[in-house]
Short mmCIF file of C-alpha atoms in Angstrom, two decimals:
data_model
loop_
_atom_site.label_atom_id
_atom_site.label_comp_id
_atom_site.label_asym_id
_atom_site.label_seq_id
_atom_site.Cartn_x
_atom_site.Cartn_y
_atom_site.Cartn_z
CA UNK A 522 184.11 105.42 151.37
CA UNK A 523 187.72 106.06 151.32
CA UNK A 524 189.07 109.25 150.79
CA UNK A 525 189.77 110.95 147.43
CA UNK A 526 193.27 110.06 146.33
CA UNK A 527 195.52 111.28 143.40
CA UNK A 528 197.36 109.90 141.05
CA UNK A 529 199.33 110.90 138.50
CA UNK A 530 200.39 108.54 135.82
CA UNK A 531 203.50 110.09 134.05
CA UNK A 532 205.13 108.06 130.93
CA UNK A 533 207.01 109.22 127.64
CA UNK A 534 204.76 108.11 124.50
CA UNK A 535 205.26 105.98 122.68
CA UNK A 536 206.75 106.82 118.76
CA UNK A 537 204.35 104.76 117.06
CA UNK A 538 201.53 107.08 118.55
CA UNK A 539 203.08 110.20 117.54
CA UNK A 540 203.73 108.79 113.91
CA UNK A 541 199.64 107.74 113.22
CA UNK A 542 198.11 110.42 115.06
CA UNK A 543 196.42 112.36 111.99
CA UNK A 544 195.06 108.48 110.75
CA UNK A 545 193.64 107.96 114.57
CA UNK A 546 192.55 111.01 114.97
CA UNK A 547 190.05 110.58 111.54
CA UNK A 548 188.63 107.42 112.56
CA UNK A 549 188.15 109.07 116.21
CA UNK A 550 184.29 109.81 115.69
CA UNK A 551 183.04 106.13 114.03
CA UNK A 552 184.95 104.56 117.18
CA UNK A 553 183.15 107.57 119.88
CA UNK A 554 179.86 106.60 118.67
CA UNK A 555 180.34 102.81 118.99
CA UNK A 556 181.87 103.66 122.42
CA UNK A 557 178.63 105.57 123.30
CA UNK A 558 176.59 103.03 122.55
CA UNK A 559 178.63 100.87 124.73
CA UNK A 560 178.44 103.89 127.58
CA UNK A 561 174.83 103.65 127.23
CA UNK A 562 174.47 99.84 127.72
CA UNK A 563 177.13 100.07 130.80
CA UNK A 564 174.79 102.68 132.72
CA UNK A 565 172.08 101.01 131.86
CA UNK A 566 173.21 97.95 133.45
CA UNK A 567 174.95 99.89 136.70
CA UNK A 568 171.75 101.30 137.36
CA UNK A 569 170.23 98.10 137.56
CA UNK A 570 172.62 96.89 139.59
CA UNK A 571 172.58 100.23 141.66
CA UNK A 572 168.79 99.58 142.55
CA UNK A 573 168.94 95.99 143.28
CA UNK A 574 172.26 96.36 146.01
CA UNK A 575 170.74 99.69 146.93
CA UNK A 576 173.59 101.30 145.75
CA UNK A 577 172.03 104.37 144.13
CA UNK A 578 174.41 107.68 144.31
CA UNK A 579 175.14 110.76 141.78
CA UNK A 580 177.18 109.41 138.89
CA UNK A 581 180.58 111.43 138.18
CA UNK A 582 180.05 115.17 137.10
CA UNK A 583 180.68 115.33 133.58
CA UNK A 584 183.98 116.92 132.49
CA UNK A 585 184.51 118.73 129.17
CA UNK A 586 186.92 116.99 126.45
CA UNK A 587 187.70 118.10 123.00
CA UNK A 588 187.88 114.22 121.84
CA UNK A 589 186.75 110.86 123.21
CA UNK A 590 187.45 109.59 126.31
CA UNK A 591 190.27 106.70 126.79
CA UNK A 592 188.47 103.27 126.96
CA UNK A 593 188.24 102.56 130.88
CA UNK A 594 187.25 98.98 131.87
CA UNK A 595 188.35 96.06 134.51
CA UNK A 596 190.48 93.18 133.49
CA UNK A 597 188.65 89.77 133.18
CA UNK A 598 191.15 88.41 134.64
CA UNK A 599 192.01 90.13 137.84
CA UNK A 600 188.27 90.68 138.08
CA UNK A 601 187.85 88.73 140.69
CA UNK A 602 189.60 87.45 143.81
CA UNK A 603 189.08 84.12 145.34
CA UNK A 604 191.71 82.82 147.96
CA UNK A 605 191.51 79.42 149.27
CA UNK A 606 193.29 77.92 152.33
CA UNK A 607 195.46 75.19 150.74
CA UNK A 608 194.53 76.09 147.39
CA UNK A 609 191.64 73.79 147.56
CA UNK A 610 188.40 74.94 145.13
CA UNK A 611 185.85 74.19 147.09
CA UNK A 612 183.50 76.86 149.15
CA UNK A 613 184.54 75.39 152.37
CA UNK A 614 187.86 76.41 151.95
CA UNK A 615 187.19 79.94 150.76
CA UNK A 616 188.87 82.27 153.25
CA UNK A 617 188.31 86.04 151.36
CA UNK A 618 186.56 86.95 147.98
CA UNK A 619 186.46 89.96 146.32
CA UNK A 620 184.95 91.23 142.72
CA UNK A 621 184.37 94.47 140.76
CA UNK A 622 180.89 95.43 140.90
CA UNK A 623 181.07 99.01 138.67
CA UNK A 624 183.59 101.14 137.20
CA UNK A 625 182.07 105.08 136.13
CA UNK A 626 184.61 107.67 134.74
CA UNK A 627 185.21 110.69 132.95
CA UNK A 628 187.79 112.76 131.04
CA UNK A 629 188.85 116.11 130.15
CA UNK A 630 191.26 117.43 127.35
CA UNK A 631 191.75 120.12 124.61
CA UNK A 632 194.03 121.41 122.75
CA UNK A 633 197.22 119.56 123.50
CA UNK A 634 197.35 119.21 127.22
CA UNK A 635 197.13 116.06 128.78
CA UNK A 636 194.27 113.70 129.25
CA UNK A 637 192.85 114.01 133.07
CA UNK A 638 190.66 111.29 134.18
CA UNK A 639 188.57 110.52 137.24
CA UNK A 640 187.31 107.09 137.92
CA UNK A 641 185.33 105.33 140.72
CA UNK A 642 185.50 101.50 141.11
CA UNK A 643 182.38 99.76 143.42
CA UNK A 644 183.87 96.86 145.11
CA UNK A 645 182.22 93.77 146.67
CA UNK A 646 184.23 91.79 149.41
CA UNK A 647 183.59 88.67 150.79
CA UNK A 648 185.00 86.74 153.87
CA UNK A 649 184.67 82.52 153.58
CA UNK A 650 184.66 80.48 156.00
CA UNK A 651 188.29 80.15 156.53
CA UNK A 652 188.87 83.65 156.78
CA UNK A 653 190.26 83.58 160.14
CA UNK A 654 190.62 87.68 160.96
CA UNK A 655 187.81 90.33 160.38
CA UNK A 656 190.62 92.91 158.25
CA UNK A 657 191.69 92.02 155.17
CA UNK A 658 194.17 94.32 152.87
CA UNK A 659 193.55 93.97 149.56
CA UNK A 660 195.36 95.20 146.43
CA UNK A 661 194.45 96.28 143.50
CA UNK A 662 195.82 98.18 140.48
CA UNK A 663 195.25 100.80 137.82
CA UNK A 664 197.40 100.54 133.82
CA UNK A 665 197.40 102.86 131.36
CA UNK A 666 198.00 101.70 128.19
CA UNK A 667 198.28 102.13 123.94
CA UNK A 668 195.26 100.43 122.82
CA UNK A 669 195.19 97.51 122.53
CA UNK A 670 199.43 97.43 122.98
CA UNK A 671 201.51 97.80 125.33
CA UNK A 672 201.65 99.28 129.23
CA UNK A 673 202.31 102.81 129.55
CA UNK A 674 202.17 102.99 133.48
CA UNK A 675 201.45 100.90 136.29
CA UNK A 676 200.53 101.62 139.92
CA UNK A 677 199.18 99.41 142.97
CA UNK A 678 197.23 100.42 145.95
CA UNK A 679 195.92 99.08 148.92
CA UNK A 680 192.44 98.53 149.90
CA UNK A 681 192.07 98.23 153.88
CA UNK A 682 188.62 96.16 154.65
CA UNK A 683 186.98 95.22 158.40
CA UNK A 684 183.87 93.03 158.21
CA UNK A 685 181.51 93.83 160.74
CA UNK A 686 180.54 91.30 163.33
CA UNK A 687 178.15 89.21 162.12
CA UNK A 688 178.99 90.38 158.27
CA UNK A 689 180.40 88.25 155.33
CA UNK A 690 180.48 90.77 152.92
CA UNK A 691 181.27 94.37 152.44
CA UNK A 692 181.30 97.36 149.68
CA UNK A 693 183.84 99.78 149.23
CA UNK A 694 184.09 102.81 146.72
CA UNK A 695 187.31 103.93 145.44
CA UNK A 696 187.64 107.03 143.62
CA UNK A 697 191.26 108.00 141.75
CA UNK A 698 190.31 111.85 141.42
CA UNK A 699 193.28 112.33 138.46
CA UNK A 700 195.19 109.85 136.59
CA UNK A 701 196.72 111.90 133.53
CA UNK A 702 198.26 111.19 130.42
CA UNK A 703 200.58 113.33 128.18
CA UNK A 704 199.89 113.56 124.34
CA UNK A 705 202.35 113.92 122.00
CA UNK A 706 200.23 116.53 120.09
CA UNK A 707 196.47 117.81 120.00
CA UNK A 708 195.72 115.49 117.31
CA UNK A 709 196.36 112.73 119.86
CA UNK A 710 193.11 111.66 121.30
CA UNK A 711 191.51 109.81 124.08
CA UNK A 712 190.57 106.60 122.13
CA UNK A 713 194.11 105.85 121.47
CA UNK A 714 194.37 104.87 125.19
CA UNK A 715 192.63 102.48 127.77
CA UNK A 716 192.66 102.70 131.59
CA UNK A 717 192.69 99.07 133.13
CA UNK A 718 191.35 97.95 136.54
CA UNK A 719 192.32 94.61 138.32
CA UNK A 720 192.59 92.85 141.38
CA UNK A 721 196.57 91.54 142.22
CA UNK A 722 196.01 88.14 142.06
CA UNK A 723 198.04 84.65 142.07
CA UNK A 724 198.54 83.16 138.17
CA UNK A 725 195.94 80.63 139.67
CA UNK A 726 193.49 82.96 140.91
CA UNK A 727 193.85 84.74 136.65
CA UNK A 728 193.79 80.63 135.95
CA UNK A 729 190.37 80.53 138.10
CA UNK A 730 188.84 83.35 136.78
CA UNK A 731 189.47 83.03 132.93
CA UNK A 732 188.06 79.50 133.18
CA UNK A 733 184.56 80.90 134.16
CA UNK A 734 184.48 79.42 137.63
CA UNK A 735 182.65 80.61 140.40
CA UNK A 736 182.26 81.61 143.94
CA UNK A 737 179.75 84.13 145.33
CA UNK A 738 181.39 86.54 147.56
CA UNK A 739 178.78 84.76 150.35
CA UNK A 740 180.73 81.42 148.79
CA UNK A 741 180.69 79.80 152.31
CA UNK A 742 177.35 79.34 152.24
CA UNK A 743 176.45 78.75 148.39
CA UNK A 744 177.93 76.66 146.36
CA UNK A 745 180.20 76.74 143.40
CA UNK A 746 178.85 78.45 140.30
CA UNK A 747 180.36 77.43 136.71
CA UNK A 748 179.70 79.56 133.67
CA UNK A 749 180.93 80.85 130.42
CA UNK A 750 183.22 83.98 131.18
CA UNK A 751 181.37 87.06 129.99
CA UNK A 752 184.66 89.24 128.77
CA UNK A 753 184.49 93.06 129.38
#
């Protein structure tokens, strides 16, 4: 695991939130309990997943929030990363892979202070066959955003793998121990936000993964999987 990092996403709001606060803010607790079901079939899921990578660890300590929590989820399309040497799609020419196993979070708020959340993203990497060097810098990147509208903030990061001798894949947890976001007012709340996760890929590698293709992080020695994409 990499250390704990902070970051602090700052960003003037936008006048349409400020102007339908009061009619969010009312239809706040139909949308919290639809998002808990959600929460509940998400855990359910990770834990599943947890057990069968043997994964298992203490979820995120629950933080205290007057409202609901901002909706925090990864980006079909940057939710994977496939490179190919010569842009060829075929599992021999996969050279480093890398997918979003798990995202957990939580938020805290009242009154009118700003949103702080904490989130912690599981990632699989993979190296292919024509991955010629054991390191391999990734990049990925966290968004705030209106719901459903328009960016609010945008960062990037680096994530620094080695593959150990003899190893074709890798985990690695990232944890962002604050992002924050101002409100306008207290009855601003969480649900009027979302917190996207993504890999930085190529408009081919978004091309590759919105089509529903393929590759196992392994994918040099599997072949290529086709499916209907399953959208967060």
């Amino acid at each position: 695991m990499r250390p704990h990092f902070t970051v602090a996403l700052s960003a003037l709001m936008a006048v349409s939130i400020a102007a339908t606060a009061t009619s969010v803010h009312a239809q706040a607790r139909g949308r919290g309990q639809d998002q808990g079901q959600q929460d509940e079939e998400q855990a359910s899921k990770k834990k599943k997943r947890d057990e069968e990578w043997n994964q298992s660890k203490a979820p995120l300590a629950q933080l205290r929030n007057a409202g609901p929590c901002p909706y925090v989820k990864v980006l079909y399309d940057a939710s994977r990363f496939v490179e190919f040497k010569d842009g060829r799609e075929n599992p021999a020419a996969v050279a480093y892979t890398g997918e979003i196993q798990g995202i957990s979070s939580g938020c805290a708020y009242k009154s009118d202070d700003p949103i702080s959340i904490r989130v912690e993203v599981l990632f699989q990497l993979g190296r292919g066959p024509q991955g010629a060097e054991p390191q391999r810098n990734y990049r990925y990147w966290v968004a705030v955003t209106e719901r459903n509208q328009s960016i609010i903030a945008k960062e990037y990061f680096d994530l620094p793998i080695t593959f150990p001798a003899g190893h074709d894949r890798v985990f690695a947890t990232e944890q962002l121990q604050t992002i924050t976001i101002p409100r306008a007012d207290a009855k601003v709340s969480g649900g009027n936000f979302e917190v996207l996760v993504g890999f930085d890929v190529t408009p081919e590698m978004a091309a590759f993964n919105r089509e529903g293709k393929r590759f196992r992080v392994n994918a040099g020695q599997t072949t290529a999987q086709a499916g209907t994409p399953n959208k967060q």
